[in-house]
Coordinates of C-alpha atoms and ligand atoms in Angstrom, one line a residue:
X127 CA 0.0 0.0 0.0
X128 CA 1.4 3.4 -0.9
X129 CA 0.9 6.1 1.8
X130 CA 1.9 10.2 1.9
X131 CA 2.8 12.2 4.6
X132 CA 1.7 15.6 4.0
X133 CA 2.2 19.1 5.3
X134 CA 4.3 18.1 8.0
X135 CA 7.8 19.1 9.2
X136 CA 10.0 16.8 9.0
X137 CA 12.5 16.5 12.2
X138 CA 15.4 14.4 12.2
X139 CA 18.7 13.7 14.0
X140 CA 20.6 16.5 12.3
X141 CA 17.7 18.6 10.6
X142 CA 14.1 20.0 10.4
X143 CA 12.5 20.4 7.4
X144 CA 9.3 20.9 5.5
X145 CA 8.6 18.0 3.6
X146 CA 6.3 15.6 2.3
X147 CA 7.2 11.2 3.2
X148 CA 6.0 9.2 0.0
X149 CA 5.6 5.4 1.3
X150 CA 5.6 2.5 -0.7
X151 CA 6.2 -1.7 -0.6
X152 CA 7.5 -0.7 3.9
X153 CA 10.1 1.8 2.3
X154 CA 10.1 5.2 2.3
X155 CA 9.9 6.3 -1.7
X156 CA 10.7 10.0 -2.0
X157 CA 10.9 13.2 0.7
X158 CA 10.0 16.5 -0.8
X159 CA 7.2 18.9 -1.4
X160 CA 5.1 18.6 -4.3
X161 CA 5.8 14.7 -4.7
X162 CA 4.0 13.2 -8.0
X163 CA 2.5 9.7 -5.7
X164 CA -0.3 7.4 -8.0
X165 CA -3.2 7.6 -7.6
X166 CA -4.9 5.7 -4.1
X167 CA -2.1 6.8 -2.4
X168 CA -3.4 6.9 1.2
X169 CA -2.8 10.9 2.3
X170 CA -1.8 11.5 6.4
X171 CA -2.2 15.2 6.9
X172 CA 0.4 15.8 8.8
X173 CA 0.2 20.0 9.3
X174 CA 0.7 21.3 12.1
X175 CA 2.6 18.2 13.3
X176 CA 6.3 16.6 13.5
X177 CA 7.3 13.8 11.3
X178 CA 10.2 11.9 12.8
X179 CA 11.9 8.5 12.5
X180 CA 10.1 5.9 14.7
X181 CA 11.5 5.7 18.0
X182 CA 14.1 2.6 18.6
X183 CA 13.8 0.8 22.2
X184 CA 17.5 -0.4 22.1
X185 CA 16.4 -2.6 25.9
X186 CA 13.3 -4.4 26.4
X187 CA 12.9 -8.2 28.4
X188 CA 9.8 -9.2 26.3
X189 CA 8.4 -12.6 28.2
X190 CA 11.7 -13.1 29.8
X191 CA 11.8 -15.6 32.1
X192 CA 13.5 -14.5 34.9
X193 CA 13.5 -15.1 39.1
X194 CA 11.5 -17.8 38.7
X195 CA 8.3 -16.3 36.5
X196 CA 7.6 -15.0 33.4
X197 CA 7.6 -10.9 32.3
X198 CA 4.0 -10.6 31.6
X199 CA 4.5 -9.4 28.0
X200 CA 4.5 -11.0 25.3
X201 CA 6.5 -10.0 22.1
X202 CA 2.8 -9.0 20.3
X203 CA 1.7 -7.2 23.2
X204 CA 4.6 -5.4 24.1
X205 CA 5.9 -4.4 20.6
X206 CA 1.5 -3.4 20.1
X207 CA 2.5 -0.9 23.2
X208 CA 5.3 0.4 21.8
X209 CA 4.2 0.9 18.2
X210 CA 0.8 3.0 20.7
X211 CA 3.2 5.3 22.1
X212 CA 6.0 6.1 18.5
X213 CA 8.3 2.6 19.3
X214 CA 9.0 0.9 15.9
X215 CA 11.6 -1.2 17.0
X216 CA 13.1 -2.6 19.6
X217 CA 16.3 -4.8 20.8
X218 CA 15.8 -7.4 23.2
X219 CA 17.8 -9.9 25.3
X220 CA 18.3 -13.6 24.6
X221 CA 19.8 -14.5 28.0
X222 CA 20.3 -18.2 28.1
X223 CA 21.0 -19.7 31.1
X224 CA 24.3 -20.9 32.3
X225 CA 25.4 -23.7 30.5
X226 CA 22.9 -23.5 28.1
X227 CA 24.5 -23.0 24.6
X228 CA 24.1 -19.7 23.0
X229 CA 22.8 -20.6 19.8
X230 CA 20.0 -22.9 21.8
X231 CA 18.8 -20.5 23.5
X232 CA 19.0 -18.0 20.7
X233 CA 16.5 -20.1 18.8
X234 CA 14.3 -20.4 21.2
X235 CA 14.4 -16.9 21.3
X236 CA 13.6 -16.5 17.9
X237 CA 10.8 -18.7 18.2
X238 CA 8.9 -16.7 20.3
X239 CA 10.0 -13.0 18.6
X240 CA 7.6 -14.2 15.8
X241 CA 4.8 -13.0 17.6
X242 CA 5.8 -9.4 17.4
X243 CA 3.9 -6.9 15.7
X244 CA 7.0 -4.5 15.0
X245 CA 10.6 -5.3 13.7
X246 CA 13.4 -6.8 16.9
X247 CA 16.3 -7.5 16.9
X248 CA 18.6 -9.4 19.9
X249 CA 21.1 -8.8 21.7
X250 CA 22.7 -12.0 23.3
X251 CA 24.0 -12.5 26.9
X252 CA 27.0 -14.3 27.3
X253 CA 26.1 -16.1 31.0
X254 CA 29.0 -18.5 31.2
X255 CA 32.3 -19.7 29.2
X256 CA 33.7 -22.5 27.6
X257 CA 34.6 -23.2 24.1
X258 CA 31.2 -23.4 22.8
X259 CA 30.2 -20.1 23.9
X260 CA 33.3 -18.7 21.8
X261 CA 32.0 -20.9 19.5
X262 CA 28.5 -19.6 19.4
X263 CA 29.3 -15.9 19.7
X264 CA 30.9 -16.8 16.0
X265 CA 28.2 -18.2 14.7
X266 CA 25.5 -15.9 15.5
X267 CA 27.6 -13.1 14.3
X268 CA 28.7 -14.4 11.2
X269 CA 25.3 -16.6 10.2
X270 CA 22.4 -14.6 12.6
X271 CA 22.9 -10.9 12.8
X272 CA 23.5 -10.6 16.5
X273 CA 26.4 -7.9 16.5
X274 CA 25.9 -6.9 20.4
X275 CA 26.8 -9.8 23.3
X276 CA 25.2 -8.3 27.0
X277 CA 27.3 -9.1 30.3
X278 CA 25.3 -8.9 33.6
X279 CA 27.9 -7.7 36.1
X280 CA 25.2 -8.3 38.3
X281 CA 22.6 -11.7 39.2
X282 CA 25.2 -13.6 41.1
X283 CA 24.1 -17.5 41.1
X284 CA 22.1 -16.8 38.3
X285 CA 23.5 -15.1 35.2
X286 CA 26.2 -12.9 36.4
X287 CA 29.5 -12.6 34.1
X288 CA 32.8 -13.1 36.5
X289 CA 35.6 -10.9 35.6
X290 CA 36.9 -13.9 33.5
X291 CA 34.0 -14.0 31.7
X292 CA 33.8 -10.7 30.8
X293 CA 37.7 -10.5 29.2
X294 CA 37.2 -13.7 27.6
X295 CA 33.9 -12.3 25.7
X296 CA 34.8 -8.7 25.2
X297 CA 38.3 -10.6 23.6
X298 CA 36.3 -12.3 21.5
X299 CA 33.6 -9.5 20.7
X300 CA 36.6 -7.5 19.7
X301 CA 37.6 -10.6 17.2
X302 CA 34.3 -10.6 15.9
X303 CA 33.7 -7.3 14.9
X304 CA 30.5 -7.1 17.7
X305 CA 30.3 -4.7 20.7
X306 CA 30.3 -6.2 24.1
X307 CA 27.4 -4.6 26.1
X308 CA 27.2 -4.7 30.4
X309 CA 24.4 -4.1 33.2
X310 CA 27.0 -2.6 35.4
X311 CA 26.5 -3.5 39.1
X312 CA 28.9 -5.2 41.3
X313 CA 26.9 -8.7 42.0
X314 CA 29.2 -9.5 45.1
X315 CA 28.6 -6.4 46.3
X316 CA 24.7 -6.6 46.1
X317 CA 24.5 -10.0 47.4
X318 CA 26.6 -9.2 50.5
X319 CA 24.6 -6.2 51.0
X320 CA 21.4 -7.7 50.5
X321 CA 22.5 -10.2 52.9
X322 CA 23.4 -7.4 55.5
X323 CA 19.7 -6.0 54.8
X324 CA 18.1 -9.4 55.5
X325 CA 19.9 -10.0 58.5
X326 CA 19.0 -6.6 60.0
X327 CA 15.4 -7.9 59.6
X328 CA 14.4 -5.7 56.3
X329 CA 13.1 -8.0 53.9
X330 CA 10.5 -4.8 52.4
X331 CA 11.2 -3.2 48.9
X332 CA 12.8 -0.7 51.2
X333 CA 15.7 -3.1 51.9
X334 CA 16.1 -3.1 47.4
X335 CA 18.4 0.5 47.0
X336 CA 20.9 -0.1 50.3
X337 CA 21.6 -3.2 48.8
X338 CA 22.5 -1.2 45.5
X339 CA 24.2 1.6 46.0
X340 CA 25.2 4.1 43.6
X341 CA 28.9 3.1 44.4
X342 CA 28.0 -0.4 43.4
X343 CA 27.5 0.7 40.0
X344 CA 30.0 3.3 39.7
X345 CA 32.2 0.4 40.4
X346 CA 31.2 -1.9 37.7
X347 CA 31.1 0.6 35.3
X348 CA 34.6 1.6 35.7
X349 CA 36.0 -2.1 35.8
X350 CA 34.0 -2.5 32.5
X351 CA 35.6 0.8 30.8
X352 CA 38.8 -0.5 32.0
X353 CA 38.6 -4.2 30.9
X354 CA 37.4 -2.3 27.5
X355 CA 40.0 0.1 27.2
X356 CA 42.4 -3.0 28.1
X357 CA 41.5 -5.1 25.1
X358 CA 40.3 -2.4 22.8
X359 CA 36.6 -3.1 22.8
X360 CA 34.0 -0.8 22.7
X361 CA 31.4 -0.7 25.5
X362 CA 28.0 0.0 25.6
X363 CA 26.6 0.2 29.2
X364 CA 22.9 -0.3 30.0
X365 CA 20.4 2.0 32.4
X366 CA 23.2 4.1 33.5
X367 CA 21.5 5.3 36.9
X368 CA 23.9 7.6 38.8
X369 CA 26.5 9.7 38.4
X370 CA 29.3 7.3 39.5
X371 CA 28.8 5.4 36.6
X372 CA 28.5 8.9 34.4
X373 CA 31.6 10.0 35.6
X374 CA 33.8 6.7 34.8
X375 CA 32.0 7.0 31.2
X376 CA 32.3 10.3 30.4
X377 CA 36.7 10.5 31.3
X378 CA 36.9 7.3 29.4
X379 CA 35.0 9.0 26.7
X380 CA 37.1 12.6 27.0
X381 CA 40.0 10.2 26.7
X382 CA 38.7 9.5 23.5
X383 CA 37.8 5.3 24.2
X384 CA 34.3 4.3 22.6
X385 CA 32.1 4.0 25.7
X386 CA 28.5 4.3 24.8
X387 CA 25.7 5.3 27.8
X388 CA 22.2 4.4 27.8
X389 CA 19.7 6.2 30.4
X390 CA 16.1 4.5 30.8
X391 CA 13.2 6.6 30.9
X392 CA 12.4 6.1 34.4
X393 CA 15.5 7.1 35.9
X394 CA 15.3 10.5 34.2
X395 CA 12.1 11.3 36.4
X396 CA 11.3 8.8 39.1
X397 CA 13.7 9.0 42.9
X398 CA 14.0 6.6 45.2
X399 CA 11.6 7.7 47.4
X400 CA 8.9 5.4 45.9
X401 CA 10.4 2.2 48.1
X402 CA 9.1 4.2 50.8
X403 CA 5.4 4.2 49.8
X404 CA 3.4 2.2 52.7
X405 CA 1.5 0.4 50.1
X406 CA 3.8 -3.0 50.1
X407 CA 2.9 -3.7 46.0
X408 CA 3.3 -0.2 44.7
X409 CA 7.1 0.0 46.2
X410 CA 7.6 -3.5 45.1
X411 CA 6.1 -2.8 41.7
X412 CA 9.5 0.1 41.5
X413 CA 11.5 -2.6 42.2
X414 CA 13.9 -2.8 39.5
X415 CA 17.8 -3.1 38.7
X416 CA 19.4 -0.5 39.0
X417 CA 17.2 0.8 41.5
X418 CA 15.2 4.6 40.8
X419 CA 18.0 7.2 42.9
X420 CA 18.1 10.0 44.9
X421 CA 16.9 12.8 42.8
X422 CA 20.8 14.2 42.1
X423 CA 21.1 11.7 39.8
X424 CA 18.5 12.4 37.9
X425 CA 19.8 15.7 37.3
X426 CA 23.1 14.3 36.9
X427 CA 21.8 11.9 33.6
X428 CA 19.7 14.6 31.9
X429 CA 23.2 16.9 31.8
X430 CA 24.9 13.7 30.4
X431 CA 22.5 13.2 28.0
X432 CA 22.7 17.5 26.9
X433 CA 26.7 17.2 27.3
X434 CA 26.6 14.0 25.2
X435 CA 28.2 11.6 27.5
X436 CA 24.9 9.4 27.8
X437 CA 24.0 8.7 23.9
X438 CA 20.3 6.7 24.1
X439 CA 17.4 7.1 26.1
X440 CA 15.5 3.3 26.1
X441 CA 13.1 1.6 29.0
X442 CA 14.0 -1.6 30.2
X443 CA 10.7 -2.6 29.4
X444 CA 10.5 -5.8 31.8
X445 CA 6.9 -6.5 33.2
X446 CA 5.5 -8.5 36.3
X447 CA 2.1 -8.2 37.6
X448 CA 1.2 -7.8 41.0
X449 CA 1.1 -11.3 41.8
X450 CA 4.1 -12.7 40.3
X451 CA 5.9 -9.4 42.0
X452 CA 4.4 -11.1 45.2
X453 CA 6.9 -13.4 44.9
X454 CA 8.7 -11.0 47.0
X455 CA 6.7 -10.9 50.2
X456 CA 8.8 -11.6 52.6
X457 CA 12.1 -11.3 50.9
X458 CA 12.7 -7.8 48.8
X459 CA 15.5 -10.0 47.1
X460 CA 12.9 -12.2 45.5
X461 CA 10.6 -9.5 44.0
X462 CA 11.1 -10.0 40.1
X463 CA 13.2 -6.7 38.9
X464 CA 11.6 -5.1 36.3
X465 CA 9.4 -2.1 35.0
X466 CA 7.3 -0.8 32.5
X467 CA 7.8 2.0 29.8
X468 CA 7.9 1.0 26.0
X469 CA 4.7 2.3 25.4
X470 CA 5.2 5.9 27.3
X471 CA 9.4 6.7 26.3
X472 CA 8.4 9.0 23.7
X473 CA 5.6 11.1 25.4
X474 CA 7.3 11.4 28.7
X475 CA 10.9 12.5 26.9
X476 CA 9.0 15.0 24.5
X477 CA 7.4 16.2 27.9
X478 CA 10.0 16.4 30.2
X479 CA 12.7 16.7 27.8
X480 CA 11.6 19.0 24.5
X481 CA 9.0 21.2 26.5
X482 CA 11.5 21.9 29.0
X483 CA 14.3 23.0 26.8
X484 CA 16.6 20.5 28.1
X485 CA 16.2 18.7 24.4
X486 CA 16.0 20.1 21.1
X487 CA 14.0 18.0 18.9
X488 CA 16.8 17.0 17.1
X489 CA 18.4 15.7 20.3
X490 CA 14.9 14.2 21.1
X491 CA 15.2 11.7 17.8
X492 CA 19.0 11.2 18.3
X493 CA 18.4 10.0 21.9
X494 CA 14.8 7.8 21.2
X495 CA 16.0 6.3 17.9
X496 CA 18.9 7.2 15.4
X497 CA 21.9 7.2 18.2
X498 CA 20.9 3.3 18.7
X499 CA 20.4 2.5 15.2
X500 CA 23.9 4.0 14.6
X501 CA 25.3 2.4 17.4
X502 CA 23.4 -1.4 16.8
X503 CA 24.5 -1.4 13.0
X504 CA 20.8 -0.3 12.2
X505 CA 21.3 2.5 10.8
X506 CA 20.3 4.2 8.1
X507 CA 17.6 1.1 7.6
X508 CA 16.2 2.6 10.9
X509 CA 16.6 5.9 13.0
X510 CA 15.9 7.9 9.6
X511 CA 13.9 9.8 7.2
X512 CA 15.9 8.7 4.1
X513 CA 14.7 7.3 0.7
X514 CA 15.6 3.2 0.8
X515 CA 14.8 3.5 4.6
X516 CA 12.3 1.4 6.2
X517 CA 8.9 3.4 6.3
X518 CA 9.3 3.4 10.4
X519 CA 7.6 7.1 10.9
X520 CA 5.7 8.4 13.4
X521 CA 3.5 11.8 12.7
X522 CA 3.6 13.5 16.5
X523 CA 1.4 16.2 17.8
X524 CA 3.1 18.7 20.1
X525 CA -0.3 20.0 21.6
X526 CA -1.8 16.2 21.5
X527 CA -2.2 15.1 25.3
X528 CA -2.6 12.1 27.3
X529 CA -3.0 11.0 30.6
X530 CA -0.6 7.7 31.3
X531 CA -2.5 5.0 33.0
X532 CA -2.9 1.2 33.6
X533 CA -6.8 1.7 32.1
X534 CA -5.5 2.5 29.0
X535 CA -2.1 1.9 28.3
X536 CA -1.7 -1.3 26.0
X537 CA 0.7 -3.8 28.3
X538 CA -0.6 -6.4 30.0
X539 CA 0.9 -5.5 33.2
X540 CA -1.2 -3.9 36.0
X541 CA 0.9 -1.2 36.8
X542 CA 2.5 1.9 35.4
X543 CA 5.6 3.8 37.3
X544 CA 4.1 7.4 35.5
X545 CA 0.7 6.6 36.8
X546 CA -1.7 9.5 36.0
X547 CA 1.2 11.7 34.4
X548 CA -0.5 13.5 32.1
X549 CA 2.4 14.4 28.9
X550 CA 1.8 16.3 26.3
X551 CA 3.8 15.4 22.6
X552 CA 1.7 12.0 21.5
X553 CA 1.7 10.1 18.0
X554 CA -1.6 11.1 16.0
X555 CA 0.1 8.1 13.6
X556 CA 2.4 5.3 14.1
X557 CA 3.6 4.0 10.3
X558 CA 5.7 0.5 11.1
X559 CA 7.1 -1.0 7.5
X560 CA 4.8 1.7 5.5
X561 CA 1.5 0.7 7.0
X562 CA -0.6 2.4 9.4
X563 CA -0.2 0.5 13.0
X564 CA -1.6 3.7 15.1
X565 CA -4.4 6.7 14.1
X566 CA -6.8 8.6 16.1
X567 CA -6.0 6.6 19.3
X568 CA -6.2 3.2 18.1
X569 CA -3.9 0.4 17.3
X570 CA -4.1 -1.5 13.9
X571 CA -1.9 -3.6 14.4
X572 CA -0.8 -7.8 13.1
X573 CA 0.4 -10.6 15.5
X574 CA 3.8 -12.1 13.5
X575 CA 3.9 -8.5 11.2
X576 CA 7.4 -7.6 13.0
X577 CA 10.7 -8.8 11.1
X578 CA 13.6 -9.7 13.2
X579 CA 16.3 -7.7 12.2
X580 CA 20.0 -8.7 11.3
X581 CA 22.3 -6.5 12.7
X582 CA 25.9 -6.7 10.8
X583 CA 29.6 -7.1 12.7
X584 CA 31.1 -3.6 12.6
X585 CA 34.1 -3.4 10.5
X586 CA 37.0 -5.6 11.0
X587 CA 39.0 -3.1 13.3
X588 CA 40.8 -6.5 14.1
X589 CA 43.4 -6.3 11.8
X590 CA 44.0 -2.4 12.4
X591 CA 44.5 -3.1 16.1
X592 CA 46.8 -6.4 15.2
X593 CA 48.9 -4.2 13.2
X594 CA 49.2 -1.5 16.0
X595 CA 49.8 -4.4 18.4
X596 CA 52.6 -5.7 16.4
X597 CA 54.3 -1.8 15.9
X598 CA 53.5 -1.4 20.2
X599 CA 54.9 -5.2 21.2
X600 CA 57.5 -4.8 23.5
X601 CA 60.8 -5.4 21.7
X602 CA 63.4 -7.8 23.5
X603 CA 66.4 -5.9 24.3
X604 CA 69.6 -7.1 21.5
X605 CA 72.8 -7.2 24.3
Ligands
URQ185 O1 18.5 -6.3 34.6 C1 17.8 -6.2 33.6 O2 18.0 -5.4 32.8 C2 16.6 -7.2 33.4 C3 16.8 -8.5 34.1 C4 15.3 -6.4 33.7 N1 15.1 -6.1 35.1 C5 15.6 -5.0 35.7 O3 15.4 -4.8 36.9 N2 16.3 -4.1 35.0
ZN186 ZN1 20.0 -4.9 33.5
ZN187 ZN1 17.4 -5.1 31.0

């Protein structure tokens, strides 16, 4: 079906423009004004409005399972949320467990991304080592697209990456042409702390943040740097939280290493103060890793993300109802981390970010979608208003308002960490692959429509660094 975007202004990365967005076979045709389109074009009138590249969710936990339960969405329903509030694509997790192989579990994971109603992609953890994880990580780069391998620092007994882990895959990520990616909190730390909490008798979601620190992170996310800067790997780290961790990435980055920083959505607004709330379910529905901060940091990440030290803005979106997050009751260490946000990143950026000045627009599309296309190898297929690029657009409506709730938000979980925050900057349109997923407040949207997503190695810098190891190798000493 062949579509045009008219009358709108067309807002990019690196430009705003009046344009017109000619749409045809999920690609997008021709950008101009006074575009020749056949006739039965389907016309958006887009005046008045933005047209920007669909936003890119680089961290989402669609269905994982994970503490013993399930995240409550699926990949339909959660990709359906995000395509609601300007997601087009997103980039989950394949986190296999240790000792599973890698490829095992990444086909299982491709079994159930089927389901999804927008375009994924993968990113894989690497949980354990032996020679058929190096193994593995080869394959799915070279035959499956995965060019991004995810290290939990944190999860100890479960799927936390030891320090040998960690150099053995980001050695191998550097072979491979992939960049190694890290949730950066010290797990020894957290487990010896949440075992200090525990024994003090506070088992309440009020125990969660003492047990995590923002020097447990800062921590992490300085060993990572290092073991990067070490081995001449890139680094990408996940939900950035505090400024300890800001402050290891951006000197790493002023010393010109390739550390990448990705804030969520939540930690940009919400403090720590909600573990405090005397309801037991709506602290423990906050309950999430890294845990929401003192409000210093908050402040701290939206001048990383204006000084360009913190380079994507994503949500983490990991669901678990009320029940399952009951799991927790009597032990805050067994409440199942994880919180909403796919379906509300866009708004509540716009909101907080663009109305307030702290964002320009262009900013706002660098941050919610072309930073981690460029970064992810997905660029300029997504994160773009090019001709040849995927028809992922959304048409947003500055004045457009909405009121962000569990009644009407489209995830199946039963709770929503902006409750009741009413944000105004909303989609009027939501185009995924050329075709109209999201108008006048409803979703039209196809279970299985989503593509997954191959996502090349990155150049071979390999033989660059091989050569400038051989000039730099120590030379023996003639006597
Ligand atoms: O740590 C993560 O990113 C996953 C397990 C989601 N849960 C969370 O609390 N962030
Ligand atoms: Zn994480
Ligand atoms: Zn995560």
């Amino acid at each position: 079906m062949s579509v045009i975007i008219k009358g709108g202004t067309i807002v990019t990365h690196d430009n705003t423009f009046r344009g017109d967005i000619y749409c045809n076979q999920g690609l997008i045709q021709a950008v101009g004004l006074d575009l020749d389109v056949p006739a039965g074009t389907e016309v958006i009138d887009a005046g008045g409005q933005y047209v920007m590249p669909g936003g890119v969710d680089p961290h989402t936990h669609m269905q994982l399972p994970f503490m013993g339960t399930v995240a409550c969405d699926d990949f339909f329903t959660g990709t359906s949320a995000g395509l609601a509030g300007g997601t087009t694509s997103i980039i989950d997790f394949v986190i296999p467990d240790p000792q599973e192989r890698l490829l095992d579990a990444y086909m299982k994971w491709r079994e159930w991304g089927k389901g999804a109603a927008s375009d994924y992609s993968f990113h894989v953890a690497v949980t354990w080592w032996d020679d058929s994880v190096f193994e593995d990580m080869g394959t799915l780069v070279e035959k499956h697209g995965v060019n991004s391998f995810k290290h939990f620092m944190a999860y100890k007994n479960a799927i936390m990456a030891t320090d040998e882990i960690l150099v053995s895959s980001f050695a191998r990520c550097l072979e491979l042409g992939a960049i190694p990616t890290v949730h950066a909190e010290n797990g020894e730390l957290v487990y010896h702390l949440q075992n200090e909490m525990l024994k003090k008798g506070i088992t309440g979601p009020e125990g969660h943040p003492h047990s995590r620190p923002p020097c447990v992170e800062g921590e992490a996310a300085h060993r990572a740097i290092k073991i990067s800067q070490a081995l001449n790997t890139p680094i990408y780290i996940v939900h950035v939280s505090t400024s300890d961790a800001l402050d290891a990435i951006s000197l790493a980055r002023k010393q010109g290493h390739r550390v990448f920083g990705e804030c969520l959505t939540g930690h940009l607004l919400i403090d720590d103060s909600v573990y405090l709330d005397k309801d037991w379910g709506r602290a423990a529905a906050h309950v999430m890793s890294p845990p929401f901060r003192p409000k210093e940091h908050q402040k701290a990440l939206w001048k990383g993300l204006q000084a360009g030290n913190l380079q994507t803005i994503a949500t983490d979106h990991c669901v678990f109802c009320a029940e399952q997050k009951e799991m927790g009751k009597d032990d805050f260490t067994q409440i199942p981390n994880g919180t909403a946000g796919v379906e509300d990143r866009m708004s509540v950026i716009w909101h907080e970010g663009v109305r307030t000045g702290k964002l320009s627009m262009n900013e706002f599309v660098a941050v919610t979608s072309t930073n981690a296309a460029k970064i992810f190898n997905l660029f300029p297929r997504k994160g773009c208003i090019n001709v040849g690029s995927d028809a992922d657009i959304i048409v947003w409506d500055p004045e457009g308002t909405r009121t962000i709730s569990t009644e009407t938000h489209h995830s199946n979980v039963d709770f929503n960490i902006f409750e009741g925050k009413t944000v105004q900057g909303i989609p009027s349109y939501t185009l995924s692959q050329g075709k109209v997923v999201w108008k006048d407040g409803e979703l039209h949207v196809t279970k299985g429509a989503g593509r997954y997503m191959d996502r090349p190695a990155f150049p071979p810098v390999y033989e660059t660094l091989q050569k400038i190891a051989a000039i730099n190798e120590p030379k023996s000493v003639e006597r």
